[in-house]
Tab-separated table of C-alpha atoms in Angstrom:
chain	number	residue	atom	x	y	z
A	1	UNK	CA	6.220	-34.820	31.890
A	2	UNK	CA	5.162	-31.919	29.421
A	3	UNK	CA	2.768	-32.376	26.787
A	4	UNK	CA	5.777	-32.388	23.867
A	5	UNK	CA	7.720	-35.138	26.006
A	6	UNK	CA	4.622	-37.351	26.556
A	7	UNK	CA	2.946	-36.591	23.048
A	8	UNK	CA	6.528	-37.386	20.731
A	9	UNK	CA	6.408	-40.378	23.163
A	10	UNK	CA	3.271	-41.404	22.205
A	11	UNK	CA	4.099	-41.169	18.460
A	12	UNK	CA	7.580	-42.975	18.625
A	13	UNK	CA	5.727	-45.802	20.232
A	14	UNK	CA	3.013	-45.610	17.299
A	15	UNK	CA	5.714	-45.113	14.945
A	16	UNK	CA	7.490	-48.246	16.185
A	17	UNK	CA	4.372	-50.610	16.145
A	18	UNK	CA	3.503	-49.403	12.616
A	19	UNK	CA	7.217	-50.527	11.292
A	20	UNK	CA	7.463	-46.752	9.817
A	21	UNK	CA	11.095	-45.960	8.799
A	22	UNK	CA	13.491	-43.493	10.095
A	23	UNK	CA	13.056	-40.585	7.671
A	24	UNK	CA	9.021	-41.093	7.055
A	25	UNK	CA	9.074	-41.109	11.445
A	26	UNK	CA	11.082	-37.717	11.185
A	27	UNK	CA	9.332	-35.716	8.370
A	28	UNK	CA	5.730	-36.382	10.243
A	29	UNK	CA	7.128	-34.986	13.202
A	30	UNK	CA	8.489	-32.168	11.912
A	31	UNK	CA	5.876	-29.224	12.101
A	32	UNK	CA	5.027	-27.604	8.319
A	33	UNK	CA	5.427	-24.100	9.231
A	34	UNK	CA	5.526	-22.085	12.335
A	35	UNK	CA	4.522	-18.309	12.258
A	36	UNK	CA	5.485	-15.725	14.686
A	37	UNK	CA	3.891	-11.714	14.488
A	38	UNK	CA	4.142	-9.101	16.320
A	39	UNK	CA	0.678	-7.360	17.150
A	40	UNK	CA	0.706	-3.681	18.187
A	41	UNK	CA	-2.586	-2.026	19.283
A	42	UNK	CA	-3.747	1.015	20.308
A	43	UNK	CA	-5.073	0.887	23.724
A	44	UNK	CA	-8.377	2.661	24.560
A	45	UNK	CA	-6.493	5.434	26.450
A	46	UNK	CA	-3.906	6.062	23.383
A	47	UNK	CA	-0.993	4.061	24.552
A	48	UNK	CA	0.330	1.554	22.427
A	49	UNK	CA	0.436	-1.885	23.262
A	50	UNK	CA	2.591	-5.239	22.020
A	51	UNK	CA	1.400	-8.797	21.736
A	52	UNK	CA	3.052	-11.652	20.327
A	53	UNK	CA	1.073	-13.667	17.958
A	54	UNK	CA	1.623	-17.286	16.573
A	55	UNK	CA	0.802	-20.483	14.603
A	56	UNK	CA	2.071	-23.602	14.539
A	57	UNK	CA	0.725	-25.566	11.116
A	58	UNK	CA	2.243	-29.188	11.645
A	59	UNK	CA	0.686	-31.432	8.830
A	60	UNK	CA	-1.035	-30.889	5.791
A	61	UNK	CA	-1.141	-34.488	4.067
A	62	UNK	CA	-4.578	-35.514	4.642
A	63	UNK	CA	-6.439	-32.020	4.276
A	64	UNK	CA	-6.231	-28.489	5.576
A	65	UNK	CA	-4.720	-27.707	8.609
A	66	UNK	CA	-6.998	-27.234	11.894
A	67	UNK	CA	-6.865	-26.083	15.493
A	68	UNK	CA	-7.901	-23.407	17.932
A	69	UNK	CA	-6.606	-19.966	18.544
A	70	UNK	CA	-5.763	-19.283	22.440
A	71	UNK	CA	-5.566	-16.009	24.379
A	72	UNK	CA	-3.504	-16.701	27.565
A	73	UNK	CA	-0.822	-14.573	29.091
A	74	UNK	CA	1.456	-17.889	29.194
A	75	UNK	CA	1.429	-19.931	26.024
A	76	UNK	CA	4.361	-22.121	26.500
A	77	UNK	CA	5.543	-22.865	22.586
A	78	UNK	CA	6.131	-26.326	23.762
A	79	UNK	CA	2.646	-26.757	24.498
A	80	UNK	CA	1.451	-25.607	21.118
A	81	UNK	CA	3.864	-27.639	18.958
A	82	UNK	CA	2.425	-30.601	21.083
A	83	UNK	CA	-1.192	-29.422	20.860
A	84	UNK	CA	-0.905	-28.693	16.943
A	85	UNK	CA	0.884	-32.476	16.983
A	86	UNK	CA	-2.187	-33.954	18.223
A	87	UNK	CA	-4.551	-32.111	16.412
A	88	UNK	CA	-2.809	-33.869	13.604
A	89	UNK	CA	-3.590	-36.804	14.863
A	90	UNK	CA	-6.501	-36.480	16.313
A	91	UNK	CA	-8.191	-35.520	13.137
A	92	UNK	CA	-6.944	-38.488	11.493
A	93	UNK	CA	-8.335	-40.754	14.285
A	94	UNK	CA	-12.477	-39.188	13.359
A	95	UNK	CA	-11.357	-39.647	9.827
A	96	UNK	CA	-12.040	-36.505	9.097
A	97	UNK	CA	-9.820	-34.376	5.783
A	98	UNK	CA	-7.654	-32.015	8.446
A	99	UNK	CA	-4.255	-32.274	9.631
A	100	UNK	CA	-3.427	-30.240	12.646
A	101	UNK	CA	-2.358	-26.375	13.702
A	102	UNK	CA	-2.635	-24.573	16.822
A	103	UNK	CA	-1.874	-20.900	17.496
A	104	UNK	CA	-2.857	-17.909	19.721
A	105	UNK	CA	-1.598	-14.521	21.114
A	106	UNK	CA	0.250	-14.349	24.091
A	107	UNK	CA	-1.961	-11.825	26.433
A	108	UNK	CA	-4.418	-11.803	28.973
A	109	UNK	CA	-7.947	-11.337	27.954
A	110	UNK	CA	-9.449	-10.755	31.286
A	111	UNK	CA	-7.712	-7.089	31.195
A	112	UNK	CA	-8.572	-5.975	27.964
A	113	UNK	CA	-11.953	-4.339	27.011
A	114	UNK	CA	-13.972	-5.767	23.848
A	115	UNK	CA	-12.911	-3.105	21.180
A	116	UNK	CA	-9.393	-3.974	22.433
A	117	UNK	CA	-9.775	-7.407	22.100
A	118	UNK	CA	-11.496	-6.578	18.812
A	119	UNK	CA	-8.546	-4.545	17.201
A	120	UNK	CA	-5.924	-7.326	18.294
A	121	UNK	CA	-8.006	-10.030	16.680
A	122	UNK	CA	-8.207	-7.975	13.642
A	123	UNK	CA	-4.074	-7.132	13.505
A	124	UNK	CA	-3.392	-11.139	13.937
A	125	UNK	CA	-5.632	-11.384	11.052
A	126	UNK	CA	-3.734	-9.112	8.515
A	127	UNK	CA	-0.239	-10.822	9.824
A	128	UNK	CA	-1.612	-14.036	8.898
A	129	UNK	CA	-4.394	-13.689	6.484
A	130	UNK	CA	-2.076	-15.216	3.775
A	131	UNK	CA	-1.212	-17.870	5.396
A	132	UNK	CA	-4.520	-19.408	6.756
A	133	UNK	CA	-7.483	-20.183	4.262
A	134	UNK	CA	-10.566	-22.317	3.515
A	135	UNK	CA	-8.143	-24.659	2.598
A	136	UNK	CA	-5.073	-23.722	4.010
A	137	UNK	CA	-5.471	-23.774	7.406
A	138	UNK	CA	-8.807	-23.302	8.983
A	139	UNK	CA	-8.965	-21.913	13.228
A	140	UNK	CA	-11.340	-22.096	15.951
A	141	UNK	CA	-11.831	-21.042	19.220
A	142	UNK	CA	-9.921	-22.467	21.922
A	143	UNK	CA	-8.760	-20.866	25.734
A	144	UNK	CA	-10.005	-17.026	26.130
A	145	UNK	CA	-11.888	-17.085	22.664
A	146	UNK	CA	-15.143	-17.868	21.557
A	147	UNK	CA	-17.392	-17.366	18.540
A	148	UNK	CA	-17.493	-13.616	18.710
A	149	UNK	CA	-13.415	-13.828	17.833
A	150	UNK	CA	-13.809	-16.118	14.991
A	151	UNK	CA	-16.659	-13.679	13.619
A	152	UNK	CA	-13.662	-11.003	14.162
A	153	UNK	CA	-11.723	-13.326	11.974
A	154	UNK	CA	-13.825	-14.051	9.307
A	155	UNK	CA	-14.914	-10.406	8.840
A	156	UNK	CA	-11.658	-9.098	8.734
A	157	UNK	CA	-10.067	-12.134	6.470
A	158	UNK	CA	-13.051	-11.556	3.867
A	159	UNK	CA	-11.454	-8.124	3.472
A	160	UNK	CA	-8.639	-9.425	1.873
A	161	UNK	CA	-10.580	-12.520	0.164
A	162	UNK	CA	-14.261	-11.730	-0.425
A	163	UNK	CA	-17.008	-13.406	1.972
A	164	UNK	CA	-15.600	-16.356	3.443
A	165	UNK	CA	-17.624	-18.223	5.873
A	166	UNK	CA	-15.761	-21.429	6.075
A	167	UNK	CA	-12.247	-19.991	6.971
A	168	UNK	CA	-12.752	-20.468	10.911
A	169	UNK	CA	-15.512	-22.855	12.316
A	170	UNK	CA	-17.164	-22.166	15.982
A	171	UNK	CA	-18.630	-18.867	14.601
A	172	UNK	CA	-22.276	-17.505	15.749
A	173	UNK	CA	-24.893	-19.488	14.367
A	174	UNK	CA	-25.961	-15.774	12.705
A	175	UNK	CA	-22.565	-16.065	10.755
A	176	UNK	CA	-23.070	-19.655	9.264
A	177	UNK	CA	-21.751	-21.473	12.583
A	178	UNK	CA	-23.550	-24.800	13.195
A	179	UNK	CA	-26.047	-26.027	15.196
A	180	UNK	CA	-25.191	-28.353	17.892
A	181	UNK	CA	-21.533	-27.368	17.865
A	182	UNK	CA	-21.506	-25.638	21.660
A	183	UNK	CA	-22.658	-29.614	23.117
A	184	UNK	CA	-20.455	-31.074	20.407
A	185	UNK	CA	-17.507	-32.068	22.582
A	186	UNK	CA	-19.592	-33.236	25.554
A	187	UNK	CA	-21.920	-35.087	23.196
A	188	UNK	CA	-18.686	-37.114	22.075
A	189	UNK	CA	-17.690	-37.806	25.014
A	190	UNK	CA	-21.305	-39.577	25.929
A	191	UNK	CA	-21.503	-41.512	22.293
A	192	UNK	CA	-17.452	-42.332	23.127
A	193	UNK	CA	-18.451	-43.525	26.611
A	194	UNK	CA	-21.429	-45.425	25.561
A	195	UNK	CA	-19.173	-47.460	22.879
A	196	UNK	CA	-16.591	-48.124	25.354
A	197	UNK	CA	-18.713	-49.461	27.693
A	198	UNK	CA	-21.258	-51.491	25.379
A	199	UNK	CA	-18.107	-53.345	24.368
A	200	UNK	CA	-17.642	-54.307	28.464
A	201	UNK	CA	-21.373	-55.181	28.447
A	202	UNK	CA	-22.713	-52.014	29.886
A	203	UNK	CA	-24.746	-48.960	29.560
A	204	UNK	CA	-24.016	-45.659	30.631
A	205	UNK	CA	-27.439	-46.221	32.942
A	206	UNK	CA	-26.970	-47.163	36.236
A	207	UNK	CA	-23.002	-46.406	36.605
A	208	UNK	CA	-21.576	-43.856	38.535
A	209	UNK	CA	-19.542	-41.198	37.356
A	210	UNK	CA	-17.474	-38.543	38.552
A	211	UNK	CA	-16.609	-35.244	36.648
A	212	UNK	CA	-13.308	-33.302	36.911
A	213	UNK	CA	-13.953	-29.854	35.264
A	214	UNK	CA	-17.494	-27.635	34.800
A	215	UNK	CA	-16.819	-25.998	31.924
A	216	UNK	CA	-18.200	-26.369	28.597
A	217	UNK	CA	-17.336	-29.835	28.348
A	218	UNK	CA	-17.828	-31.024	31.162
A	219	UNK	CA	-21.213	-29.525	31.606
A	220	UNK	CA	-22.764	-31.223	28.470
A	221	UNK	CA	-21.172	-34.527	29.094
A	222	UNK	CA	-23.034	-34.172	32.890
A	223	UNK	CA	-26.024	-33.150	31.630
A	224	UNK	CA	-25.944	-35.570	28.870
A	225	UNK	CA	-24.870	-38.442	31.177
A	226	UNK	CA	-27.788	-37.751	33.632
A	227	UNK	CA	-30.535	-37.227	30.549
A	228	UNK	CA	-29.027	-40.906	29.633
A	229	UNK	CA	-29.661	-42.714	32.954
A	230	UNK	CA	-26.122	-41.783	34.430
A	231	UNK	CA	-25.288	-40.793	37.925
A	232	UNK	CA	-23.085	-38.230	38.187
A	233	UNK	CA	-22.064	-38.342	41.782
A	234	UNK	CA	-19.379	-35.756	41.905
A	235	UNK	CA	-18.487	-32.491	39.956
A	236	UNK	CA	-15.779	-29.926	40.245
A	237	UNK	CA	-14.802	-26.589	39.025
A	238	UNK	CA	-12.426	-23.444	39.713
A	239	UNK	CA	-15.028	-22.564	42.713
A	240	UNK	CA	-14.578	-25.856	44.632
A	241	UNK	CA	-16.068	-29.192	44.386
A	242	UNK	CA	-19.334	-31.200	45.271
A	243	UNK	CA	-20.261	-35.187	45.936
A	244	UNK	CA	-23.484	-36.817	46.273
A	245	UNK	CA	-23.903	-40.587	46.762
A	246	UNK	CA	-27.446	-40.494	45.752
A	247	UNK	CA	-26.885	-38.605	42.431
A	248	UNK	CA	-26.040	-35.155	41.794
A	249	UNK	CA	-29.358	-33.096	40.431
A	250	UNK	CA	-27.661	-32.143	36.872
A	251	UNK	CA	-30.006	-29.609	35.721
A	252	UNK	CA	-30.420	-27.829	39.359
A	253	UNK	CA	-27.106	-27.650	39.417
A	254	UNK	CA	-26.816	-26.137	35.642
A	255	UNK	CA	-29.241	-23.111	36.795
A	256	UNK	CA	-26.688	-22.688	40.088
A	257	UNK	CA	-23.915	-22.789	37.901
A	258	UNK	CA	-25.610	-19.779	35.348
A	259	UNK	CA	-26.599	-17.804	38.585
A	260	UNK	CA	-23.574	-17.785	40.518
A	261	UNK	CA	-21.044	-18.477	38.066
A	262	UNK	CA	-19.510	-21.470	39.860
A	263	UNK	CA	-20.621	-25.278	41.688
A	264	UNK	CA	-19.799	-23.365	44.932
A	265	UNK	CA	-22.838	-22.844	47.033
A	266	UNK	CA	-24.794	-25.541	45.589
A	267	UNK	CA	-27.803	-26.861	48.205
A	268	UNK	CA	-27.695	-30.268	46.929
A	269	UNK	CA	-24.455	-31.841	47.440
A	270	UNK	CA	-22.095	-31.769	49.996
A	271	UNK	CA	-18.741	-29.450	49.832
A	272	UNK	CA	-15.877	-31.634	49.186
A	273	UNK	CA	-11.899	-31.168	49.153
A	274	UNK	CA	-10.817	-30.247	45.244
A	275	UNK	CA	-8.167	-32.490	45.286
A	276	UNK	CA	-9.934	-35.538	46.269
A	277	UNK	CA	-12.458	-35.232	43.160
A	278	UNK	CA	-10.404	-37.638	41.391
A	279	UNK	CA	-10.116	-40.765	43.830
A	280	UNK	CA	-13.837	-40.745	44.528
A	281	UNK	CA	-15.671	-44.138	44.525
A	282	UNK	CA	-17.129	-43.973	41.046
A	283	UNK	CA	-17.336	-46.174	37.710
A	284	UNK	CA	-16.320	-44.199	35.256
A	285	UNK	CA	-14.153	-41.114	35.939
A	286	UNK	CA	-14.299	-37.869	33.604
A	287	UNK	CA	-11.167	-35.894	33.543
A	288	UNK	CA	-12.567	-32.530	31.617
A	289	UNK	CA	-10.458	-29.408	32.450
A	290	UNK	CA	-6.793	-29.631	32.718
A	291	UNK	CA	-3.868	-31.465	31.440
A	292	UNK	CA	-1.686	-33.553	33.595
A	293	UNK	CA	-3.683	-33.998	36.461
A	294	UNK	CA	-3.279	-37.806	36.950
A	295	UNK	CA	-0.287	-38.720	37.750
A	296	UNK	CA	1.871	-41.065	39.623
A	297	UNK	CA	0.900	-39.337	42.557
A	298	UNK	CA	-2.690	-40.017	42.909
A	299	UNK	CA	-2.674	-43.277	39.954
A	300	UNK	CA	-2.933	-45.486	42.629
A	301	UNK	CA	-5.512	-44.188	45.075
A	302	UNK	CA	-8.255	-44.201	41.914
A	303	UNK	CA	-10.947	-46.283	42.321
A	304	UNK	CA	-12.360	-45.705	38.418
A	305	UNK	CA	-13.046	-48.750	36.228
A	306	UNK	CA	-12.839	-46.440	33.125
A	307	UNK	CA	-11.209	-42.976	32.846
A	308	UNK	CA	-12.719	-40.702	29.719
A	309	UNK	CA	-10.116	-37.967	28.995
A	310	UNK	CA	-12.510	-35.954	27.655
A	311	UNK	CA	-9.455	-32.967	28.615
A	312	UNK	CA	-6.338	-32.545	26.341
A	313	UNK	CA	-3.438	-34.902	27.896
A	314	UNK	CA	-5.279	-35.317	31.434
A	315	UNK	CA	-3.248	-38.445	32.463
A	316	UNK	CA	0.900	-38.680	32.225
A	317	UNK	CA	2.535	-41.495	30.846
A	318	UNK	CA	3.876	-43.184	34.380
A	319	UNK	CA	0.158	-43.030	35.345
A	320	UNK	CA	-0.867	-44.840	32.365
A	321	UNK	CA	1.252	-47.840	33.277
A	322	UNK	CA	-0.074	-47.884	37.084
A	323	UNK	CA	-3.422	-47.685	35.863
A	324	UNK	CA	-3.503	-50.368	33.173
A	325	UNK	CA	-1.905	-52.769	35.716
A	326	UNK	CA	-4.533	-52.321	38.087
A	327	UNK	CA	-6.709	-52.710	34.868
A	328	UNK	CA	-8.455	-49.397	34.641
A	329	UNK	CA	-9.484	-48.762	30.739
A	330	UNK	CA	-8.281	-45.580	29.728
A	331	UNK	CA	-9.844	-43.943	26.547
A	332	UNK	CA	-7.662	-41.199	25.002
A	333	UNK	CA	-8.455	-37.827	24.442
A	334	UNK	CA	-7.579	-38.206	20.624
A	335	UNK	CA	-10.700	-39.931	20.648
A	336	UNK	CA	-12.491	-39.857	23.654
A	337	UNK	CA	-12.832	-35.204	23.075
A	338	UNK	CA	-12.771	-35.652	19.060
A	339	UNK	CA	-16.163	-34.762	19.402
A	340	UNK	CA	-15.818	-30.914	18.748
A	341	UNK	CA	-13.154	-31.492	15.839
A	342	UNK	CA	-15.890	-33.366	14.389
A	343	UNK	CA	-18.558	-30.741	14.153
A	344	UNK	CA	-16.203	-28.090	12.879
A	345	UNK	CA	-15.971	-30.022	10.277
A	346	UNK	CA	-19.508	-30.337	9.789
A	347	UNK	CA	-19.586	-26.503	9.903
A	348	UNK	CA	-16.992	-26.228	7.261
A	349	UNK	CA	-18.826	-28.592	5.181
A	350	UNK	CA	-22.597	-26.588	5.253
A	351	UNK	CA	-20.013	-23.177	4.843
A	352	UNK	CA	-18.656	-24.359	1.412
A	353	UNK	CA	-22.180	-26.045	0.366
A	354	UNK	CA	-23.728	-23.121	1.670
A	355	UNK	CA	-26.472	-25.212	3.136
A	356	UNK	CA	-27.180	-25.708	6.522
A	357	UNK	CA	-28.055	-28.915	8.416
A	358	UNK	CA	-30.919	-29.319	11.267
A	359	UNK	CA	-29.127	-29.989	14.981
A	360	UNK	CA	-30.787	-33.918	14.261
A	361	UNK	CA	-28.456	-34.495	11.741
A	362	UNK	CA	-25.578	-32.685	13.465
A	363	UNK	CA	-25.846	-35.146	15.939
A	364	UNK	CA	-27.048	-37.996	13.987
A	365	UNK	CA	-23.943	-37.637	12.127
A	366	UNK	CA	-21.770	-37.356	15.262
A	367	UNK	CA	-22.691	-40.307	16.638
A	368	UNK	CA	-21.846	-42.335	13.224
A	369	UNK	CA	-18.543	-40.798	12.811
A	370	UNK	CA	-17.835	-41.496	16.619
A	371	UNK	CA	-19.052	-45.258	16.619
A	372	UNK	CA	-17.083	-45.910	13.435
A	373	UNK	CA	-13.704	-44.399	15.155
A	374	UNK	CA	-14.087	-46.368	18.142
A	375	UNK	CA	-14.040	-49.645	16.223
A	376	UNK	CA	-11.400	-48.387	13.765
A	377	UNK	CA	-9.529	-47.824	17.227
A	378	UNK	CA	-10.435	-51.380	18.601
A	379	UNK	CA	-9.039	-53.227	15.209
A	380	UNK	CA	-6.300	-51.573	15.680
A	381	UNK	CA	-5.669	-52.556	19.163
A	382	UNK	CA	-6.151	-56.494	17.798
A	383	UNK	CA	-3.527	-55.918	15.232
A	384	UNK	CA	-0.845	-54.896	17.537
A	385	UNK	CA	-2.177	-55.905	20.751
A	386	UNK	CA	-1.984	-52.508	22.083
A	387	UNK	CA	-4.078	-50.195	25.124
A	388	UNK	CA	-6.895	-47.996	23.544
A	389	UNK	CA	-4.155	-45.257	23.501
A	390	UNK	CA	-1.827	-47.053	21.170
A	391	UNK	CA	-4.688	-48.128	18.967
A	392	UNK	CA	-6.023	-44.557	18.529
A	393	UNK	CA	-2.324	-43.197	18.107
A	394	UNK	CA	-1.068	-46.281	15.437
A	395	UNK	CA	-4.549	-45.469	13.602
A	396	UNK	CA	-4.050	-41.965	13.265
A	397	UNK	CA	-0.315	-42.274	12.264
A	398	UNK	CA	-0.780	-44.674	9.824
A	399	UNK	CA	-3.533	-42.686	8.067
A	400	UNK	CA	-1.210	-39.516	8.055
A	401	UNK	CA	1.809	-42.061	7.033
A	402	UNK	CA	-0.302	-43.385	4.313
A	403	UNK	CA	-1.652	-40.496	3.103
A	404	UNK	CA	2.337	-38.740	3.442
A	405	UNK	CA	3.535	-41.213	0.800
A	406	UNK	CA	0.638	-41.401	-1.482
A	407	UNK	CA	1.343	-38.273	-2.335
A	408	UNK	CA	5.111	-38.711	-2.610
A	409	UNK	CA	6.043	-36.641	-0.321
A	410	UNK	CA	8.663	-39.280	2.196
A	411	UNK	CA	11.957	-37.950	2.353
């Protein structure tokens, strides 16, 4: 099932528990405004070159809209209407004054140099410059981009609008970006793990956990994990995959990682198949890179208690059912990888105050907003007697829903 499918699934369920009528249902679904440019560069050997830009802004009721910017040879538009869908959501769920966008250009940025990749960030930017804003609709990095593309961004949108820091967040810490905001997903996903599992009457010390994905994400939540007592006893990446019984040696593996740009060749595990990663005896699994990758398939061979989905859509909907009948405790990625949304946000704030917070209260702050979503998620799962998923998707409906006809806006 594709992202769309399983996300306008997820909502229609939400929508049906909340009691919302037919036309409110429809006009939260529909996306805002979606923008389509074409980019033409000049190549560094003086041939001229086409991209395809877009944006998909799909709700502006509770705040600017926010989401990342992607540079991937295939963006399927189905996948960003259902990724700007759940930013929408998502942001509602950390409580935090955003509704939700998504966008990119269609190319790959393996095969273009930096001063190409420089002039196509910079023609996006003039095709949509009017149409994104420090209060409009605010980007940040996402597949193929990072914070030297959002510094691209801002310097090339300030043209247009004077000095505007706060019109994309994930920017170089030189260019008002925020501390703590590269472990700010993977630090979610630890203070998200440690609330689900204090509410089972555990701590993340002592379990076992396996982690599906070595990028950014997952490499802070496995260093984080281990740093809190957890044993991470099984990691993968593009380059293969490892297990240890005993506990994998997080920060050796971290320098391994840095040197050969990959888990592959690591001394201290053993070299396991890929594709077993996620049916390994563990406690609590980590799904952190793709989308889709449990499915009915492999549901019933996992041995988890709890599954994180600290990726974007990591489990499919038929899985979801197998799984909660054999009672595995899912926590959804509209929660579980808010984590990052969350310290934008804090960026955005210290841009428009123009003061800057220490990493302490980056994270100090994290951890409150992420405790006080999780049990804003649980009282919503008493009220309608719902999974985790449905509580986090009525609770973020509702507070777009709410916030929809407050200001008049219901068809």
């Amino acid at each position: 099932m594709n992202a769309l499918v399983a996300t306008n699934r997820n909502f229609r369920l939400a929508s049906r528990l909340l009691g919302l009528d037919s036309k409110l249902e429809k006009s939260l679904l529909i996306p805002f405004r979606e923008i389509k440019v074409e980019c033409t560069i000049p190549k560094d050997d003086g041939t001229l070159a086409s991209y395809v830009g877009f944006r998909v802004q799909h709700d502006n009721a509770r705040g600017p809209m926010k989401g990342g910017i992607r540079y991937h040879p295939e963006v399927d538009p189905d996948e960003v209407n259902a990724l700007a869908q759940l930013m929408t959501w998502k942001t509602a769920v950390a409580n935090i004054p955003y509704g939700g966008a998504k966008g990119g250009i269609g190319c790959d940025p393996a095969r273009l140099s930096i001063s190409e990749l420089e002039r196509l960030t910079r023609v996006f930017t003039q095709k949509i410059h009017d149409l994104i804003g420090v209060h409009t609709d605010v980007p940040a990095p996402d597949m193929g981009t990072g914070p030297q593309t959002m510094a691209w961004i801002l310097d090339e949108y300030s043209k247009f609008h004077g000095y505007s820091p706060a019109v994309v967040t994930g920017k170089p810490i030189d260019l008002g970006g925020s501390l703590g905001r590269d472990a700010a997903t993977g630090r979610g996903v630890l203070f998200a793990t440690e609330a689900l599992l204090n509410e089972h009457g555990k701590s993340i010390s002592g379990q076992r956990f396996v982690i599906q994905g070595f990028g950014n994400v997952g490499s802070w939540a496995a260093q984080l994990i281990s740093e809190s007592g957890g044993k991470v006893v099984a990691v993968s990446d593009i380059t293969g995959a490892i297990k240890n019984c005993k506990g994998i040696d997080i920060p050796a593996l971290l320098n391994h990682v840095r040197e050969q740009k990959g888990i592959k060749g690591f001394h201290g595990a053993e070299l396991i198949d890929s594709n077993s990663i996620l049916v390994e005896d563990c406690d609590v699994l980590v799904p952190a890179a793709l989308g889709g990758v449990i499915n009915r398939e492999n549901a019933n061979e996992i041995k988890a208690k709890f599954i994180i989905e600290a990726a974007n859509h990591p489990t499919d909907p038929e899985a979801d059912e197998i799984l909660s009948k054999k009672g595995v405790t899912i926590l959804p990625d509209i929660y579980a990888n808010s984590g990052g949304v969350t310290v934008s946000y804090f960026e955005w704030v210290q841009n428009i105050q123009g003061f800057m917070w220490d990493e302490e209260k980056v994270n100090k702050e994290l951890k409150t907003y992420m405790t006080k979503g999780f049990q804003a998620m649980k009282g919503m799962c008493k009220t309608h007697e719902c999974d985790l998923r449905m509580g986090a998707f009525t609770l973020g409906v509702n507070r777009v829903a709410r916030a929809t006809v407050l200001r008049g806006w219901e068809a």
